[in-house]
Amino acid sequence: MNMEQPVSSTVYSTDKEHETKDMDIRSLSSSHPQTPNSPHTHKVGIPPKQNLLKEIKATVKETFFADDPLRPFKDQPRSKKFILGIQTIFPILEWGRSYNFTKFQGDIIAGLTIASLCIPQDIGYAKLANLDPQYGLYTSFVPPLIYAFMGSSRDIAIGPVAVVSLLMGTLLENEVDSKKDAETYRRLAFTATFFAGITQATLGFFRLGFLIDFLSHAAVVGFMGGAAITIALQQLKGLLGIKDFTKKTDIVSVLHSVFVSAHHGWNWQTIVIGVSFLAFLLFAKYIGKKNKKLFWVPAIAPLISVIMSTFFVFITRADKQGVQIVKHIEKGINPSSVKEIYFSGHYLPKGFKIGVVAGMIALTEAIAIGRTFAAMKDYQLDGNKEMVALGTMNIVGSMTSCYAATGSFSRSAVNYMAGCQTAFSNIVMSCVVFLTLQFITPLFKYTPNAILAAIIISAVVGLIDFEAAILIWKIDKFDFIACMGAFFGVVFSTVEKGLLIAVSISFAKILLQVTRPRTAILGKLPGTTVYRNIQQYPGATMVQGVLIVRVDSAIYFSNSNYVRERILRWLTDEEEKLKASYQPKIQFLIVEMSPVTDIDTSGIHALEELYKSLQKKDVQLILANPGPVVIDKLYASNFANTIGEDKIFLTVADAVASCSPKLATEV
C-alpha cells in the first residue's frame, strides 16, 4: 500500500491563550480575520471561463503536439513551408546541406567498423529467427538505407537484433514449422514485418509514441536480461554441435535437451572451435571495455573469428568430422517479396498479431537507444519522426525480403565510439553489405555454426544489465518485482509470456498508483509558516484542534472513494490519540490541494460525502490552494458555495490563521 503512516509520537503545539481562556476556535473561522498583526490573506483566484472548443483544442495540442512540431512553419512563406515539410519527412535534406569532408571521414570509418561487426552477426541472427543466413544480410542492406534518409538519429545503427530475431522466431514457429514448411514460414515472416512497420508508422503518424512508455524501464531491463539468457541457451545447439534440439525456449527444456544428448549428440571438434572463439570474443570485449580507444577490437573481432574459423574448417575439412557449417548462402541483392506477403487468408491475422508485438518491442529498443545517444551528444530526437522512419523502413523491408529491423545497441555503441557524425554511416554499412551479397557470400560456405553461436552469445551478454537491476532494487521495490517478473517469465516460460508479464506488471503499477494515491499529515516547521509532511520532518508540529491532510494526486473516479475514506481514517486515528491523551478534539480539517492537478465528477461527489461526514462529526472542512482546474470545477459544481467561499484559502498558513490566528502567526 502506497501510504505514509502517522508517526507514533505526534507533537502538538500549544498556545497559552488556548489553555487559559479556552478560546472558541470555531467562531474565528467564519470569516478571514484581518487583525493589525495578521498577514494579508489572499483569495484563491478563479480562472476566466474558457471557450469549450478552445479548451478541447488546447488539451489535444498538449496531448499529441506537446513538442509543437509546427513551430518552424510559423510566419513562413508557402515555398519555405514546402521545403520545411520535405525536410521534416527526409531529415537528410536538412543535415546534408552542411555536410563536409570532416563529417564524411568520421562516417566512413564508423560505417566500415559497424559493417565488420554486422555481417557475422546478421548471419547468426537470421538463424535465430529460423531463416536462411542471407535474410539477415538483406535486413542490413535495405532498411539502413531507408532510415538514413528518414531517421533523425545521428548515431543509431540499423539491422536485425537478437531479441527481435528470437521473438519473431519463437512466435512464427508457434504457427508454422520452419523445417517442414519453409516457404509458408518465410512468407509469414514478411507479413509480420509488414505489419510491424504499419504499427510503428501509424503510432508515429498519429503521434501516439507515448504508448510505448507504458512498458516501464524496469520491465524492459528484466525482459532484455531474460531474453539474453534464453538466446544464449539456444546457442548451445550450435556451440556443442547438437543436431536434435528442443524447439522450446524455457531454461528447463533447453537444459534437459542439452544433457540428454551429452552422451551421443555432442561433437568435440565443434566444442573446441566454439569455446575457443567465444573466449577470444569475450576477451576482445573486455579489452574494448577497459580501453575506450580500442573500441575497434571488439568490433572487428567477430569478422576475424569468422575468417579464421572458416579457413580452419576448410583446410582441415572438419565438416567431414561432424562440424556443422553454414553451407550455401544465396548470392545477390534482395529479391522482391511483395507477392509473398499475406494480404488475405488464414495467415493474415497471425501475421498481424506477430507484427504488432515485434513492432512494439523493436520500437521500444530503437527509441531507447536513440534517446541515449542523443542525450550524450546533446541534440533532440523526435520520437514520432523516428517511429515513422522505422515503420517505413520495415514496410519497404518486408517487400524486399527483409524481416523486422531496428536499432542495435551493440552496433550503435560501436558507431558512436568510431566517431560517426550523421546517419550516412548507415549508408556506408549498407554499401559494404551490398558488396558482400554480390561477391563474398560463397566464401561463407565453410563457416562453422559454432562460430555464429559464439558471436551471438558474446553479443547478448551485454543485454544482462546487473547494475541497472541493483539500482532498480535500491530505488523502487515494486519496479524490481516488475523487472524480475519479466525476467523469470522469459527464462522459465516463453518470450511472449515474459513480455505479457512485463506489460501486466507495468499496468498494475500504474493502476495501483492511480487508485491508491499517497496522502500525508502536515505539521508546522518551527520558526516558519511552512507546513510539511510530519513523517519526512519529525520536528514539524501539528496545530491543536486542526488536522492538515495533503492529497498527492488528482482525484478521479478510480481513487475518489479511497481518498475520502483515507482522510476520514486519518481523522479517526488522530481523534483516538487525542481522546487517549485527554486533549481537545479536532475541530478543523484542512485539505492541502496543491498536488491535486485535476478532479472529476466522482471526485466532487467524494468531497461532498466527506463534507457531510465531517458535519456529523462537528468538524469544519477547509480547502487550501486548489489549482485553476480544480477551483473552476468546485465553483461549477456549486461545492465552493456549499462549504462557503470563506473556507477556501490560498495557503495552508492562511487556512490555519483562520482557525487560530495567534498560533499561526507565531514565528
mmCIF file of C-alpha atoms in Angstrom, residues 164-298:
data_model
loop_
_atom_site.group_PDB
_atom_site.id
_atom_site.type_symbol
_atom_site.label_atom_id
_atom_site.label_comp_id
_atom_site.label_asym_id
_atom_site.label_seq_id
_atom_site.Cartn_x
_atom_site.Cartn_y
_atom_site.Cartn_z
ATOM 1 C CA VAL A 164 13.522 -9.247 -32.037
ATOM 2 C CA SER A 165 15.005 -12.169 -34.013
ATOM 3 C CA LEU A 166 14.309 -14.550 -31.121
ATOM 4 C CA LEU A 167 10.830 -13.090 -30.586
ATOM 5 C CA MET A 168 9.872 -13.459 -34.250
ATOM 6 C CA GLY A 169 11.441 -16.909 -34.493
ATOM 7 C CA THR A 170 9.501 -18.121 -31.442
ATOM 8 C CA LEU A 171 6.155 -16.608 -32.443
ATOM 9 C CA LEU A 172 6.441 -17.720 -36.071
ATOM 10 C CA GLU A 173 7.464 -21.250 -35.091
ATOM 11 C CA ASN A 174 4.298 -21.492 -32.965
ATOM 12 C CA GLU A 175 2.266 -21.005 -36.148
ATOM 13 C CA VAL A 176 4.345 -22.739 -38.856
ATOM 14 C CA ASP A 177 7.134 -25.319 -38.707
ATOM 15 C CA SER A 178 10.188 -23.685 -40.315
ATOM 16 C CA LYS A 179 11.665 -27.058 -41.309
ATOM 17 C CA LYS A 180 8.571 -28.725 -42.764
ATOM 18 C CA ASP A 181 7.095 -25.668 -44.499
ATOM 19 C CA ALA A 182 9.925 -23.182 -45.034
ATOM 20 C CA GLU A 183 8.107 -21.199 -47.734
ATOM 21 C CA THR A 184 4.995 -20.517 -45.638
ATOM 22 C CA TYR A 185 7.207 -19.680 -42.665
ATOM 23 C CA ARG A 186 9.177 -17.181 -44.745
ATOM 24 C CA ARG A 187 6.013 -15.599 -46.160
ATOM 25 C CA LEU A 188 4.568 -15.258 -42.644
ATOM 26 C CA ALA A 189 7.836 -13.590 -41.539
ATOM 27 C CA PHE A 190 7.496 -10.989 -44.320
ATOM 28 C CA THR A 191 3.822 -10.472 -43.407
ATOM 29 C CA ALA A 192 4.707 -9.950 -39.733
ATOM 30 C CA THR A 193 7.444 -7.491 -40.741
ATOM 31 C CA PHE A 194 4.969 -5.581 -42.916
ATOM 32 C CA PHE A 195 2.523 -5.187 -40.024
ATOM 33 C CA ALA A 196 5.363 -4.337 -37.624
ATOM 34 C CA GLY A 197 6.165 -1.438 -39.953
ATOM 35 C CA ILE A 198 2.494 -0.434 -40.233
ATOM 36 C CA THR A 199 2.215 -0.432 -36.425
ATOM 37 C CA GLN A 200 5.330 1.716 -35.993
ATOM 38 C CA ALA A 201 4.454 4.197 -38.746
ATOM 39 C CA THR A 202 0.858 4.519 -37.506
ATOM 40 C CA LEU A 203 1.974 5.287 -33.950
ATOM 41 C CA GLY A 204 4.342 7.934 -35.286
ATOM 42 C CA PHE A 205 1.907 9.486 -37.771
ATOM 43 C CA PHE A 206 -0.858 9.822 -35.172
ATOM 44 C CA ARG A 207 1.705 10.911 -32.557
ATOM 45 C CA LEU A 208 0.923 8.056 -30.205
ATOM 46 C CA GLY A 209 4.519 7.481 -29.186
ATOM 47 C CA PHE A 210 3.647 7.901 -25.523
ATOM 48 C CA LEU A 211 2.044 4.429 -25.657
ATOM 49 C CA ILE A 212 5.452 2.712 -25.644
ATOM 50 C CA ASP A 213 6.193 4.445 -22.336
ATOM 51 C CA PHE A 214 3.669 2.129 -20.684
ATOM 52 C CA LEU A 215 6.379 -0.539 -20.780
ATOM 53 C CA SER A 216 8.448 0.626 -17.830
ATOM 54 C CA HIS A 217 12.237 0.779 -17.802
ATOM 55 C CA ALA A 218 12.340 -1.908 -15.089
ATOM 56 C CA ALA A 219 10.187 -4.269 -17.166
ATOM 57 C CA VAL A 220 12.400 -3.679 -20.228
ATOM 58 C CA VAL A 221 15.576 -4.403 -18.203
ATOM 59 C CA GLY A 222 14.070 -7.674 -16.951
ATOM 60 C CA PHE A 223 12.722 -8.676 -20.361
ATOM 61 C CA MET A 224 16.035 -7.959 -22.109
ATOM 62 C CA GLY A 225 18.006 -9.867 -19.469
ATOM 63 C CA GLY A 226 15.703 -12.865 -19.695
ATOM 64 C CA ALA A 227 15.781 -12.784 -23.488
ATOM 65 C CA ALA A 228 19.597 -12.641 -23.416
ATOM 66 C CA ILE A 229 19.804 -15.793 -21.287
ATOM 67 C CA THR A 230 17.226 -17.536 -23.488
ATOM 68 C CA ILE A 231 19.166 -16.602 -26.634
ATOM 69 C CA ALA A 232 22.461 -17.767 -25.111
ATOM 70 C CA LEU A 233 20.924 -21.107 -24.100
ATOM 71 C CA GLN A 234 19.528 -21.567 -27.613
ATOM 72 C CA GLN A 235 23.079 -21.215 -28.964
ATOM 73 C CA LEU A 236 24.222 -24.300 -27.052
ATOM 74 C CA LYS A 237 22.914 -26.281 -30.013
ATOM 75 C CA GLY A 238 25.497 -24.725 -32.341
ATOM 76 C CA LEU A 239 28.223 -24.397 -29.707
ATOM 77 C CA LEU A 240 28.085 -28.099 -28.744
ATOM 78 C CA GLY A 241 27.240 -29.445 -32.211
ATOM 79 C CA ILE A 242 23.878 -30.929 -31.173
ATOM 80 C CA LYS A 243 21.665 -31.999 -34.092
ATOM 81 C CA ASP A 244 18.399 -32.922 -32.329
ATOM 82 C CA PHE A 245 17.441 -29.947 -30.163
ATOM 83 C CA THR A 246 14.219 -28.869 -28.478
ATOM 84 C CA LYS A 247 12.113 -26.146 -30.104
ATOM 85 C CA LYS A 248 11.044 -24.860 -26.681
ATOM 86 C CA THR A 249 12.817 -21.808 -25.259
ATOM 87 C CA ASP A 250 12.368 -22.232 -21.479
ATOM 88 C CA ILE A 251 15.518 -22.991 -19.484
ATOM 89 C CA VAL A 252 14.297 -26.365 -18.167
ATOM 90 C CA SER A 253 13.501 -27.779 -21.635
ATOM 91 C CA VAL A 254 16.739 -26.435 -23.138
ATOM 92 C CA LEU A 255 18.998 -27.806 -20.395
ATOM 93 C CA HIS A 256 17.156 -31.143 -20.488
ATOM 94 C CA SER A 257 17.765 -31.340 -24.244
ATOM 95 C CA VAL A 258 21.458 -30.464 -23.755
ATOM 96 C CA PHE A 259 22.130 -33.105 -21.079
ATOM 97 C CA VAL A 260 20.064 -35.834 -22.742
ATOM 98 C CA SER A 261 22.238 -35.517 -25.863
ATOM 99 C CA ALA A 262 25.501 -35.334 -23.867
ATOM 100 C CA HIS A 263 26.498 -38.980 -24.437
ATOM 101 C CA HIS A 264 25.850 -39.224 -28.149
ATOM 102 C CA GLY A 265 24.973 -35.775 -29.551
ATOM 103 C CA TRP A 266 27.931 -33.541 -28.647
ATOM 104 C CA ASN A 267 30.769 -33.029 -31.136
ATOM 105 C CA TRP A 268 34.158 -32.379 -29.523
ATOM 106 C CA GLN A 269 35.636 -30.644 -32.594
ATOM 107 C CA THR A 270 32.697 -28.227 -32.625
ATOM 108 C CA ILE A 271 33.098 -27.570 -28.892
ATOM 109 C CA VAL A 272 36.806 -26.780 -29.306
ATOM 110 C CA ILE A 273 36.109 -24.313 -32.148
ATOM 111 C CA GLY A 274 33.131 -22.700 -30.411
ATOM 112 C CA VAL A 275 34.607 -22.349 -26.918
ATOM 113 C CA SER A 276 37.985 -21.119 -28.225
ATOM 114 C CA PHE A 277 36.498 -18.348 -30.302
ATOM 115 C CA LEU A 278 33.926 -17.474 -27.623
ATOM 116 C CA ALA A 279 36.827 -16.913 -25.217
ATOM 117 C CA PHE A 280 38.551 -14.781 -27.870
ATOM 118 C CA LEU A 281 35.415 -12.671 -28.439
ATOM 119 C CA LEU A 282 34.808 -12.131 -24.716
ATOM 120 C CA PHE A 283 38.468 -11.171 -24.238
ATOM 121 C CA ALA A 284 38.158 -8.677 -27.123
ATOM 122 C CA LYS A 285 35.073 -7.160 -25.442
ATOM 123 C CA TYR A 286 36.988 -6.915 -22.176
ATOM 124 C CA ILE A 287 39.838 -5.052 -23.901
ATOM 125 C CA GLY A 288 37.391 -2.646 -25.566
ATOM 126 C CA LYS A 289 35.659 -2.006 -22.237
ATOM 127 C CA LYS A 290 38.918 -1.367 -20.387
ATOM 128 C CA ASN A 291 40.354 0.979 -23.022
ATOM 129 C CA LYS A 292 37.812 3.067 -24.930
ATOM 130 C CA LYS A 293 40.395 3.901 -27.609
ATOM 131 C CA LEU A 294 40.474 0.214 -28.548
ATOM 132 C CA PHE A 295 36.732 0.157 -29.348
ATOM 133 C CA TRP A 296 37.590 -1.291 -32.766
ATOM 134 C CA VAL A 297 38.958 -4.509 -31.213
ATOM 135 C CA PRO A 298 35.570 -5.978 -30.137
#
